[in-house]
Amino acid sequence: MTRFLKLCSALLMVLSATSTQAASYAGTTFEIEMIVFSRTAGMDGAREDWPAAPRLSYPGRWIDFSSTGDDGAPLLDQVPTQLDNKAAALKRSSSYRVLFHKAWQQRLWQKRRAPSILVSGGETNGRHSELEGTIKVSVSRYLHLSTNLWMSEFASPAMDGRGILLPTPSRQQDDEPLELSAGPAGTSGAMRLRADAPVYAAHVAQLQQERRMRSGELHYLDHPLFGVLIQVRKVEKPGESG
């Protein structure tokens, strides 16, 4: 019995330490690097069908790579990429196309306070891109990734009023407070969206996943049409090591 109580006590101490560490992560700056690539074979090489009526939408509040805080500093501070060897290997293969590859520093918060980040890449049709959607990186007991990405196949000629209507991010209001630098997910007036003609896609495939991660691990999210490589790295403060 004594041995059992000691084991329980040790387990509680570990859980308590993990919880404390997770709490200390909130507001901590991490470096995030993400590669999104498509498969050139597309659905032709998969045993799946394109979804007939995908539900595509953007969150009401978002930031992008031009968003700034009240002090004018970027909310997503782009930094040099470290996964260039992975991107180069994809580019060397005729089976893949790299659509998006960026690295940035970002303060992470719990999911309810974390911002959704606009992502786009690949070929364009008007103001729409082949790859669109958002991701959200947050922290609780672990790091968490939420993806809301979609890949569109544009028809030629354009499908006026037919096919799948592609959504656009909601307009950001100048009078909305930008509070992300202080914690909650704010809004940015950096991106001004025009009232262009709607764009329709012939086919759309979605990648909506939730993934628990650890700092420094490379994660792969798979789909028959496209995939994501992502790594989240803790930014060490001066004097820290290990």
CSV table of N, CA and C in Angstrom, one decimal, residues 42-209:
chain,number,residue,atom,x,y,z
A,42,GLY,N,-3.4,14.4,-57.9
A,42,GLY,CA,-4.7,14.8,-57.5
A,42,GLY,C,-5.6,13.6,-57.1
A,43,MET,N,-6.9,13.8,-57.3
A,43,MET,CA,-7.9,12.8,-56.9
A,43,MET,C,-7.8,11.6,-57.9
A,44,ASP,N,-7.2,11.8,-59.1
A,44,ASP,CA,-7.1,10.7,-60.0
A,44,ASP,C,-6.3,9.5,-59.5
A,45,GLY,N,-5.4,9.8,-58.5
A,45,GLY,CA,-4.6,8.8,-58.0
A,45,GLY,C,-5.1,8.3,-56.6
A,46,ALA,N,-6.2,8.7,-56.2
A,46,ALA,CA,-6.8,8.4,-54.9
A,46,ALA,C,-8.1,7.6,-55.1
A,47,ARG,N,-8.4,6.9,-54.0
A,47,ARG,CA,-9.7,6.1,-54.0
A,47,ARG,C,-10.8,6.9,-53.4
A,48,GLU,N,-10.8,8.2,-53.5
A,48,GLU,CA,-11.8,9.0,-52.9
A,48,GLU,C,-12.4,10.0,-54.0
A,49,ASP,N,-13.6,10.5,-53.7
A,49,ASP,CA,-14.2,11.4,-54.6
A,49,ASP,C,-14.2,12.8,-54.0
A,50,TRP,N,-14.2,13.8,-54.9
A,50,TRP,CA,-14.3,15.1,-54.5
A,50,TRP,C,-15.6,15.3,-53.8
A,51,PRO,N,-15.7,16.0,-52.6
A,51,PRO,CA,-16.9,16.3,-51.9
A,51,PRO,C,-17.9,17.1,-52.8
A,52,ALA,N,-19.1,16.8,-52.9
A,52,ALA,CA,-20.1,17.4,-53.7
A,52,ALA,C,-20.4,18.8,-53.2
A,53,ALA,N,-20.6,19.0,-51.9
A,53,ALA,CA,-21.0,20.3,-51.4
A,53,ALA,C,-20.2,20.6,-50.1
A,54,PRO,N,-18.9,20.9,-50.2
A,54,PRO,CA,-18.1,21.2,-49.0
A,54,PRO,C,-18.6,22.5,-48.3
A,55,ARG,N,-18.4,22.5,-47.0
A,55,ARG,CA,-18.8,23.7,-46.2
A,55,ARG,C,-17.5,24.5,-46.0
A,56,LEU,N,-17.5,25.6,-46.8
A,56,LEU,CA,-16.3,26.5,-46.7
A,56,LEU,C,-16.6,27.8,-46.0
A,57,SER,N,-15.8,28.2,-45.1
A,57,SER,CA,-16.1,29.4,-44.4
A,57,SER,C,-14.8,29.9,-43.7
A,58,TYR,N,-14.7,31.2,-43.5
A,58,TYR,CA,-13.7,31.8,-42.7
A,58,TYR,C,-14.2,32.2,-41.4
A,59,PRO,N,-13.4,32.3,-40.3
A,59,PRO,CA,-13.9,32.8,-39.0
A,59,PRO,C,-14.1,34.3,-39.2
A,60,GLY,N,-14.9,34.8,-38.2
A,60,GLY,CA,-15.2,36.2,-38.3
A,60,GLY,C,-14.0,37.1,-37.9
A,61,ARG,N,-13.1,36.6,-37.1
A,61,ARG,CA,-12.0,37.3,-36.7
A,61,ARG,C,-10.7,36.6,-37.1
A,62,TRP,N,-9.8,37.3,-37.7
A,62,TRP,CA,-8.6,36.7,-38.2
A,62,TRP,C,-7.4,37.7,-38.3
A,63,ILE,N,-6.2,37.2,-38.5
A,63,ILE,CA,-5.1,38.0,-38.8
A,63,ILE,C,-4.4,37.4,-40.0
A,64,ASP,N,-3.5,38.2,-40.7
A,64,ASP,CA,-2.7,37.7,-41.8
A,64,ASP,C,-1.3,38.2,-41.6
A,65,PHE,N,-0.4,37.9,-42.6
A,65,PHE,CA,1.0,38.2,-42.4
A,65,PHE,C,1.3,39.7,-42.6
A,66,SER,N,0.3,40.5,-42.8
A,66,SER,CA,0.5,42.0,-42.8
A,66,SER,C,-0.1,42.7,-41.6
A,67,SER,N,-0.8,41.9,-40.7
A,67,SER,CA,-1.4,42.4,-39.5
A,67,SER,C,-0.4,43.0,-38.5
A,68,THR,N,-0.7,44.1,-37.9
A,68,THR,CA,0.2,44.7,-36.9
A,68,THR,C,-0.6,45.0,-35.6
A,69,GLY,N,0.1,45.1,-34.5
A,69,GLY,CA,-0.5,45.4,-33.2
A,69,GLY,C,-0.6,46.9,-33.1
A,70,ASP,N,-1.1,47.4,-31.9
A,70,ASP,CA,-1.2,48.8,-31.6
A,70,ASP,C,0.1,49.6,-31.7
A,71,ASP,N,1.2,48.9,-31.5
A,71,ASP,CA,2.5,49.5,-31.5
A,71,ASP,C,3.1,49.5,-32.9
A,72,GLY,N,2.3,48.9,-33.9
A,72,GLY,CA,2.8,48.9,-35.3
A,72,GLY,C,3.7,47.7,-35.6
A,73,ALA,N,4.0,46.9,-34.6
A,73,ALA,CA,4.9,45.7,-34.8
A,73,ALA,C,4.0,44.6,-35.4
A,74,PRO,N,4.6,43.8,-36.3
A,74,PRO,CA,3.8,42.7,-36.9
A,74,PRO,C,3.4,41.6,-35.8
A,75,LEU,N,2.2,41.1,-36.0
A,75,LEU,CA,1.7,40.1,-35.1
A,75,LEU,C,2.3,38.7,-35.4
A,76,LEU,N,2.6,38.6,-36.7
A,76,LEU,CA,3.3,37.4,-37.2
A,76,LEU,C,4.6,37.8,-37.8
A,77,ASP,N,5.7,37.7,-37.0
A,77,ASP,CA,7.0,38.2,-37.4
A,77,ASP,C,7.7,37.1,-38.2
A,78,GLN,N,7.8,37.3,-39.5
A,78,GLN,CA,8.4,36.3,-40.4
A,78,GLN,C,9.9,36.2,-40.1
A,79,VAL,N,10.4,35.0,-40.1
A,79,VAL,CA,11.8,34.6,-39.8
A,79,VAL,C,12.3,33.7,-40.9
A,80,PRO,N,13.6,33.5,-41.0
A,80,PRO,CA,14.2,32.5,-42.0
A,80,PRO,C,13.7,31.1,-41.7
A,81,THR,N,13.4,30.4,-42.8
A,81,THR,CA,12.9,29.0,-42.7
A,81,THR,C,14.1,28.1,-42.4
A,82,GLN,N,13.7,27.0,-41.8
A,82,GLN,CA,14.7,25.9,-41.4
A,82,GLN,C,14.4,24.6,-42.1
A,83,LEU,N,13.3,24.5,-42.7
A,83,LEU,CA,12.9,23.2,-43.3
A,83,LEU,C,13.1,23.2,-44.8
A,84,ASP,N,14.1,24.0,-45.3
A,84,ASP,CA,14.4,24.1,-46.7
A,84,ASP,C,14.7,22.8,-47.4
A,85,ASN,N,15.3,21.9,-46.6
A,85,ASN,CA,15.6,20.6,-47.2
A,85,ASN,C,14.4,19.8,-47.5
A,86,LYS,N,13.4,19.9,-46.7
A,86,LYS,CA,12.1,19.3,-46.9
A,86,LYS,C,11.4,19.9,-48.1
A,87,ALA,N,11.4,21.2,-48.2
A,87,ALA,CA,10.8,21.9,-49.4
A,87,ALA,C,11.5,21.5,-50.7
A,88,ALA,N,12.8,21.5,-50.6
A,88,ALA,CA,13.6,21.2,-51.8
A,88,ALA,C,13.4,19.8,-52.3
A,89,ALA,N,13.2,18.8,-51.4
A,89,ALA,CA,12.9,17.4,-51.7
A,89,ALA,C,11.5,17.3,-52.4
A,90,LEU,N,10.6,18.1,-51.9
A,90,LEU,CA,9.3,18.1,-52.6
A,90,LEU,C,9.3,18.7,-54.0
A,91,LYS,N,10.1,19.8,-54.1
A,91,LYS,CA,10.2,20.5,-55.4
A,91,LYS,C,11.0,19.6,-56.4
A,92,ARG,N,11.9,18.8,-56.0
A,92,ARG,CA,12.6,17.9,-56.9
A,92,ARG,C,11.7,16.8,-57.5
A,93,SER,N,10.7,16.5,-56.8
A,93,SER,CA,9.8,15.4,-57.2
A,93,SER,C,8.7,15.9,-58.2
A,94,SER,N,8.5,15.2,-59.2
A,94,SER,CA,7.4,15.6,-60.1
A,94,SER,C,6.0,15.3,-59.6
A,95,SER,N,6.0,14.7,-58.4
A,95,SER,CA,4.7,14.3,-57.8
A,95,SER,C,4.1,15.4,-56.9
A,96,TYR,N,4.9,16.4,-56.6
A,96,TYR,CA,4.4,17.4,-55.7
A,96,TYR,C,4.7,18.8,-56.2
A,97,ARG,N,3.9,19.7,-55.6
A,97,ARG,CA,4.1,21.2,-55.9
A,97,ARG,C,4.0,21.9,-54.5
A,98,VAL,N,5.0,22.7,-54.2
A,98,VAL,CA,5.0,23.5,-52.9
A,98,VAL,C,4.1,24.7,-53.2
A,99,LEU,N,3.1,24.8,-52.3
A,99,LEU,CA,2.1,26.0,-52.5
A,99,LEU,C,2.4,27.1,-51.4
A,100,PHE,N,2.9,26.7,-50.3
A,100,PHE,CA,3.1,27.6,-49.2
A,100,PHE,C,4.3,27.2,-48.4
A,101,HIS,N,5.2,28.1,-48.0
A,101,HIS,CA,6.3,27.8,-47.1
A,101,HIS,C,6.7,29.1,-46.4
A,102,LYS,N,6.4,29.2,-45.2
A,102,LYS,CA,6.7,30.4,-44.4
A,102,LYS,C,7.1,29.9,-43.0
A,103,ALA,N,7.9,30.8,-42.3
A,103,ALA,CA,8.2,30.6,-40.9
A,103,ALA,C,8.0,31.9,-40.2
A,104,TRP,N,7.4,31.9,-39.0
A,104,TRP,CA,7.1,33.1,-38.3
A,104,TRP,C,7.2,32.9,-36.8
A,105,GLN,N,7.3,34.0,-36.1
A,105,GLN,CA,7.3,33.9,-34.6
A,105,GLN,C,5.9,34.5,-34.2
A,106,GLN,N,5.3,33.9,-33.2
A,106,GLN,CA,4.0,34.2,-32.8
A,106,GLN,C,3.8,33.9,-31.3
A,107,ARG,N,3.2,34.8,-30.6
A,107,ARG,CA,2.8,34.5,-29.2
A,107,ARG,C,1.6,33.6,-29.2
A,108,LEU,N,1.7,32.5,-28.4
A,108,LEU,CA,0.6,31.5,-28.4
A,108,LEU,C,-0.2,31.6,-27.1
A,109,TRP,N,-1.5,31.4,-27.3
A,109,TRP,CA,-2.5,31.5,-26.2
A,109,TRP,C,-3.4,30.3,-26.2
A,110,GLN,N,-4.2,30.2,-25.2
A,110,GLN,CA,-5.2,29.1,-25.2
A,110,GLN,C,-6.2,29.3,-26.4
A,111,LYS,N,-6.8,28.2,-26.8
A,111,LYS,CA,-7.5,28.2,-28.1
A,111,LYS,C,-8.6,29.3,-28.2
A,112,ARG,N,-9.3,29.6,-27.1
A,112,ARG,CA,-10.3,30.6,-27.2
A,112,ARG,C,-9.8,32.0,-27.5
A,113,ARG,N,-8.5,32.2,-27.2
A,113,ARG,CA,-7.8,33.5,-27.4
A,113,ARG,C,-6.9,33.5,-28.5
A,114,ALA,N,-6.7,32.3,-29.1
A,114,ALA,CA,-5.7,32.3,-30.2
A,114,ALA,C,-6.3,32.8,-31.5
A,115,PRO,N,-5.5,33.5,-32.4
A,115,PRO,CA,-6.1,34.0,-33.6
A,115,PRO,C,-6.1,32.9,-34.7
A,116,SER,N,-7.0,33.1,-35.6
A,116,SER,CA,-7.0,32.3,-36.9
A,116,SER,C,-6.1,33.1,-37.9
A,117,ILE,N,-5.3,32.3,-38.6
A,117,ILE,CA,-4.3,32.9,-39.5
A,117,ILE,C,-4.7,32.6,-40.9
A,118,LEU,N,-4.8,33.6,-41.8
A,118,LEU,CA,-5.1,33.4,-43.2
A,118,LEU,C,-3.9,32.7,-43.9
A,119,VAL,N,-4.2,31.7,-44.7
A,119,VAL,CA,-3.2,31.0,-45.5
A,119,VAL,C,-3.7,31.0,-46.9
A,120,SER,N,-2.8,31.2,-47.9
A,120,SER,CA,-3.1,31.1,-49.3
A,120,SER,C,-1.9,30.8,-50.1
A,121,GLY,N,-2.0,30.2,-51.3
A,121,GLY,CA,-0.9,29.9,-52.1
A,121,GLY,C,-1.3,29.1,-53.4
A,122,GLY,N,-0.4,28.9,-54.2
A,122,GLY,CA,-0.6,28.2,-55.5
A,122,GLY,C,-1.1,29.2,-56.6
A,123,GLU,N,-1.8,28.6,-57.6
A,123,GLU,CA,-2.3,29.4,-58.7
A,123,GLU,C,-3.4,30.3,-58.2
A,124,THR,N,-3.7,31.4,-59.0
A,124,THR,CA,-4.7,32.3,-58.6
A,124,THR,C,-5.8,32.4,-59.6
A,125,ASN,N,-7.0,32.8,-59.2
A,125,ASN,CA,-8.1,33.1,-60.1
A,125,ASN,C,-8.8,34.3,-59.5
A,126,GLY,N,-8.5,35.5,-60.1
A,126,GLY,CA,-9.0,36.7,-59.5
A,126,GLY,C,-8.3,36.9,-58.2
A,127,ARG,N,-9.0,37.2,-57.1
A,127,ARG,CA,-8.3,37.4,-55.8
A,127,ARG,C,-8.3,36.1,-55.0
A,128,HIS,N,-8.7,35.0,-55.6
A,128,HIS,CA,-8.7,33.7,-54.9
A,128,HIS,C,-7.5,32.9,-55.3
A,129,SER,N,-7.0,32.1,-54.4
A,129,SER,CA,-5.9,31.2,-54.6
A,129,SER,C,-6.3,29.7,-54.6
A,130,GLU,N,-5.4,28.9,-55.2
A,130,GLU,CA,-5.7,27.5,-55.3
A,130,GLU,C,-5.8,26.9,-53.8
A,131,LEU,N,-4.9,27.4,-53.0
A,131,LEU,CA,-4.9,27.0,-51.5
A,131,LEU,C,-5.4,28.2,-50.7
A,132,GLU,N,-6.4,27.9,-49.9
A,132,GLU,CA,-7.0,29.0,-49.1
A,132,GLU,C,-7.4,28.4,-47.7
A,133,GLY,N,-7.8,29.2,-46.8
A,133,GLY,CA,-8.3,28.8,-45.5
A,133,GLY,C,-7.5,29.4,-44.4
A,134,THR,N,-7.6,28.8,-43.2
A,134,THR,CA,-6.9,29.3,-42.0
A,134,THR,C,-6.3,28.2,-41.2
A,135,ILE,N,-5.4,28.5,-40.3
A,135,ILE,CA,-4.9,27.6,-39.3
A,135,ILE,C,-4.9,28.3,-38.0
A,136,LYS,N,-4.9,27.6,-36.9
A,136,LYS,CA,-4.9,28.2,-35.6
A,136,LYS,C,-3.9,27.3,-34.7
A,137,VAL,N,-2.9,27.9,-34.1
A,137,VAL,CA,-2.0,27.2,-33.2
A,137,VAL,C,-2.2,27.8,-31.8
A,138,SER,N,-2.5,26.9,-30.9
A,138,SER,CA,-2.8,27.3,-29.5
A,138,SER,C,-2.1,26.4,-28.6
A,139,VAL,N,-2.2,26.7,-27.3
A,139,VAL,CA,-1.5,25.9,-26.3
A,139,VAL,C,-2.4,25.7,-25.1
A,140,SER,N,-2.4,24.5,-24.6
A,140,SER,CA,-3.1,24.1,-23.3
A,140,SER,C,-2.1,23.2,-22.6
A,141,ARG,N,-2.4,22.0,-22.4
A,141,ARG,CA,-1.4,21.1,-21.8
A,141,ARG,C,-0.3,20.7,-22.8
A,142,TYR,N,-0.7,20.7,-24.1
A,142,TYR,CA,0.2,20.5,-25.2
A,142,TYR,C,0.0,21.7,-26.2
A,143,LEU,N,0.8,21.7,-27.2
A,143,LEU,CA,0.5,22.6,-28.4
A,143,LEU,C,-0.5,21.9,-29.2
A,144,HIS,N,-1.4,22.8,-29.8
A,144,HIS,CA,-2.5,22.3,-30.6
A,144,HIS,C,-2.6,23.0,-31.9
A,145,LEU,N,-2.8,22.2,-33.0
A,145,LEU,CA,-3.0,22.8,-34.3
A,145,LEU,C,-4.4,22.5,-34.8
A,146,SER,N,-5.1,23.5,-35.3
A,146,SER,CA,-6.4,23.3,-36.0
A,146,SER,C,-6.3,23.8,-37.4
A,147,THR,N,-6.6,23.0,-38.4
A,147,THR,CA,-6.5,23.4,-39.8
A,147,THR,C,-7.9,23.5,-40.4
A,148,ASN,N,-8.1,24.5,-41.2
A,148,ASN,CA,-9.4,24.7,-41.9
A,148,ASN,C,-8.9,25.2,-43.3
A,149,LEU,N,-8.3,24.2,-44.1
A,149,LEU,CA,-7.7,24.5,-45.4
A,149,LEU,C,-8.5,23.9,-46.5
A,150,TRP,N,-8.5,24.5,-47.6
A,150,TRP,CA,-9.2,23.8,-48.8
A,150,TRP,C,-8.4,24.1,-50.1
A,151,MET,N,-8.5,23.1,-51.0
A,151,MET,CA,-7.8,23.2,-52.2
A,151,MET,C,-8.8,23.2,-53.3
A,152,SER,N,-8.7,24.2,-54.2
A,152,SER,CA,-9.7,24.4,-55.3
A,152,SER,C,-9.1,24.0,-56.6
A,153,GLU,N,-10.0,23.4,-57.4
A,153,GLU,CA,-9.6,23.2,-58.8
A,153,GLU,C,-10.5,24.2,-59.7
A,154,PHE,N,-9.8,25.2,-60.3
A,154,PHE,CA,-10.6,26.2,-61.0
A,154,PHE,C,-10.9,25.6,-62.4
A,155,ALA,N,-12.1,25.9,-62.9
A,155,ALA,CA,-12.5,25.5,-64.2
A,155,ALA,C,-12.1,26.5,-65.2
A,156,SER,N,-11.9,26.1,-66.4
A,156,SER,CA,-11.6,27.0,-67.5
A,156,SER,C,-12.5,26.7,-68.7
A,157,PRO,N,-13.4,27.7,-69.1
A,157,PRO,CA,-13.5,29.1,-68.6
A,157,PRO,C,-14.1,29.1,-67.2
A,158,ALA,N,-14.1,30.3,-66.7
A,158,ALA,CA,-14.6,30.5,-65.3
A,158,ALA,C,-16.1,30.0,-65.3
A,159,MET,N,-16.5,29.5,-64.1
A,159,MET,CA,-17.9,29.0,-63.9
A,159,MET,C,-18.7,30.1,-63.3
A,160,ASP,N,-19.4,30.8,-64.1
A,160,ASP,CA,-20.2,31.9,-63.6
A,160,ASP,C,-21.5,31.4,-63.0
A,161,GLY,N,-21.6,31.5,-61.7
A,161,GLY,CA,-22.9,31.0,-61.1
A,161,GLY,C,-23.0,29.5,-60.9
A,162,ARG,N,-22.0,28.8,-61.3
A,162,ARG,CA,-22.1,27.3,-61.3
A,162,ARG,C,-20.9,26.8,-60.5
A,163,GLY,N,-21.0,25.6,-60.0
A,163,GLY,CA,-19.9,25.0,-59.2
A,163,GLY,C,-20.0,25.4,-57.7
A,164,ILE,N,-18.8,25.5,-57.1
A,164,ILE,CA,-18.8,25.8,-55.6
A,164,ILE,C,-18.3,27.2,-55.4
A,165,LEU,N,-19.1,28.0,-54.7
A,165,LEU,CA,-18.8,29.4,-54.5
A,165,LEU,C,-17.7,29.5,-53.4
A,166,LEU,N,-16.6,30.2,-53.7
A,166,LEU,CA,-15.5,30.3,-52.8
A,166,LEU,C,-15.7,31.5,-51.9
A,167,PRO,N,-15.6,31.3,-50.6
A,167,PRO,CA,-15.8,32.4,-49.6
A,167,PRO,C,-14.7,33.3,-49.6
A,168,THR,N,-14.9,34.5,-49.0
A,168,THR,CA,-13.9,35.5,-48.8
A,168,THR,C,-13.9,35.9,-47.3
A,169,PRO,N,-12.7,36.2,-46.8
A,169,PRO,CA,-12.7,36.6,-45.4
A,169,PRO,C,-13.6,37.9,-45.2
A,170,SER,N,-14.2,38.0,-44.0
A,170,SER,CA,-15.1,39.1,-43.7
A,170,SER,C,-14.2,40.4,-43.7
A,171,ARG,N,-14.8,41.5,-44.0
A,171,ARG,CA,-14.0,42.8,-43.9
A,171,ARG,C,-13.7,43.1,-42.5
A,172,GLN,N,-12.5,43.7,-42.3
A,172,GLN,CA,-12.1,44.1,-41.0
A,172,GLN,C,-12.4,45.6,-40.8
A,173,GLN,N,-13.0,45.9,-39.7
A,173,GLN,CA,-13.5,47.2,-39.4
A,173,GLN,C,-12.4,48.1,-38.8
A,174,ASP,N,-12.2,49.3,-39.3
A,174,ASP,CA,-11.2,50.2,-38.7
A,174,ASP,C,-11.4,50.5,-37.2
A,175,ASP,N,-12.7,50.5,-36.8
A,175,ASP,CA,-13.0,50.9,-35.4
A,175,ASP,C,-12.9,49.7,-34.4
A,176,GLU,N,-12.6,48.5,-34.9
A,176,GLU,CA,-12.5,47.4,-34.0
A,176,GLU,C,-11.2,47.4,-33.3
A,177,PRO,N,-11.1,47.2,-32.0
A,177,PRO,CA,-9.9,47.2,-31.3
A,177,PRO,C,-9.0,46.0,-31.7
A,178,LEU,N,-7.7,46.3,-31.8
A,178,LEU,CA,-6.7,45.2,-32.1
A,178,LEU,C,-6.1,44.9,-30.8
A,179,GLU,N,-6.5,43.8,-30.1
A,179,GLU,CA,-6.0,43.4,-28.8
A,179,GLU,C,-5.1,42.2,-28.8
A,180,LEU,N,-4.8,41.7,-29.9
A,180,LEU,CA,-4.0,40.4,-29.9
A,180,LEU,C,-2.7,40.6,-29.2
A,181,SER,N,-2.1,41.8,-29.3
A,181,SER,CA,-0.8,42.0,-28.7
A,181,SER,C,-0.9,41.9,-27.2
A,182,ALA,N,-2.1,42.1,-26.7
A,182,ALA,CA,-2.3,42.0,-25.2
A,182,ALA,C,-2.9,40.7,-24.8
A,183,GLY,N,-3.3,39.9,-25.8
A,183,GLY,CA,-3.8,38.5,-25.5
A,183,GLY,C,-4.8,38.0,-26.4
A,184,PRO,N,-6.1,38.5,-26.3
A,184,PRO,CA,-7.1,37.9,-27.1
A,184,PRO,C,-6.9,38.1,-28.6
A,185,ALA,N,-7.6,37.2,-29.4
A,185,ALA,CA,-7.5,37.3,-30.8
A,185,ALA,C,-8.2,38.5,-31.3
A,186,GLY,N,-7.5,39.4,-31.9
A,186,GLY,CA,-8.0,40.7,-32.3
A,186,GLY,C,-8.3,40.7,-33.8
A,187,THR,N,-8.6,41.8,-34.4
A,187,THR,CA,-8.8,41.9,-35.8
A,187,THR,C,-7.8,42.9,-36.4
A,188,SER,N,-7.6,42.8,-37.6
A,188,SER,CA,-6.6,43.7,-38.3
A,188,SER,C,-7.3,44.5,-39.4
A,189,GLY,N,-6.9,45.7,-39.6
A,189,GLY,CA,-7.4,46.5,-40.7
A,189,GLY,C,-6.4,46.5,-41.8
A,190,ALA,N,-5.4,45.6,-41.7
A,190,ALA,CA,-4.3,45.6,-42.7
A,190,ALA,C,-4.8,45.1,-44.1
A,191,MET,N,-5.8,44.2,-44.1
A,191,MET,CA,-6.2,43.6,-45.3
A,191,MET,C,-7.5,44.2,-45.7
A,192,ARG,N,-7.6,44.9,-46.8
A,192,ARG,CA,-8.9,45.5,-47.3
A,192,ARG,C,-9.4,44.7,-48.5
A,193,LEU,N,-10.6,44.1,-48.3
A,193,LEU,CA,-11.1,43.2,-49.3
A,193,LEU,C,-12.1,44.0,-50.3
A,194,ARG,N,-11.9,43.8,-51.6
A,194,ARG,CA,-12.7,44.5,-52.5
A,194,ARG,C,-14.0,43.7,-52.8
A,195,ALA,N,-15.0,44.3,-53.3
A,195,ALA,CA,-16.2,43.6,-53.6
A,195,ALA,C,-16.1,43.1,-55.1
A,196,ASP,N,-15.2,42.2,-55.3
A,196,ASP,CA,-15.0,41.7,-56.7
A,196,ASP,C,-16.1,40.7,-57.0
A,197,ALA,N,-16.2,40.3,-58.3
A,197,ALA,CA,-17.2,39.3,-58.7
A,197,ALA,C,-16.9,38.0,-58.0
A,198,PRO,N,-17.9,37.2,-57.6
A,198,PRO,CA,-17.7,35.9,-56.9
A,198,PRO,C,-16.9,35.0,-57.9
A,199,VAL,N,-16.2,34.1,-57.3
A,199,VAL,CA,-15.4,33.1,-58.0
A,199,VAL,C,-15.9,31.7,-57.6
A,200,TYR,N,-16.1,30.8,-58.6
A,200,TYR,CA,-16.6,29.5,-58.4
A,200,TYR,C,-15.5,28.5,-58.8
A,201,ALA,N,-15.5,27.4,-58.0
A,201,ALA,CA,-14.5,26.3,-58.3
A,201,ALA,C,-15.3,25.1,-58.8
A,202,ALA,N,-14.6,24.3,-59.7
A,202,ALA,CA,-15.2,23.1,-60.2
A,202,ALA,C,-15.2,22.0,-59.1
A,203,HIS,N,-14.1,21.9,-58.3
A,203,HIS,CA,-14.0,21.0,-57.3
A,203,HIS,C,-13.2,21.6,-56.1
A,204,VAL,N,-13.5,21.2,-54.9
A,204,VAL,CA,-12.8,21.6,-53.7
A,204,VAL,C,-12.6,20.5,-52.7
A,205,ALA,N,-11.4,20.3,-52.2
A,205,ALA,CA,-11.1,19.3,-51.2
A,205,ALA,C,-10.7,20.0,-49.9
A,206,GLN,N,-11.1,19.5,-48.8
A,206,GLN,CA,-10.8,20.2,-47.5
A,206,GLN,C,-9.9,19.3,-46.7
A,207,LEU,N,-9.1,20.1,-45.8
A,207,LEU,CA,-8.3,19.4,-44.8
A,207,LEU,C,-8.6,20.1,-43.5
A,208,GLN,N,-9.5,19.5,-42.7
A,208,GLN,CA,-9.9,20.0,-41.4
A,208,GLN,C,-9.4,18.9,-40.4
A,209,GLN,N,-8.4,19.3,-39.6
A,209,GLN,CA,-7.9,18.4,-38.6
A,209,GLN,C,-7.5,19.1,-37.4
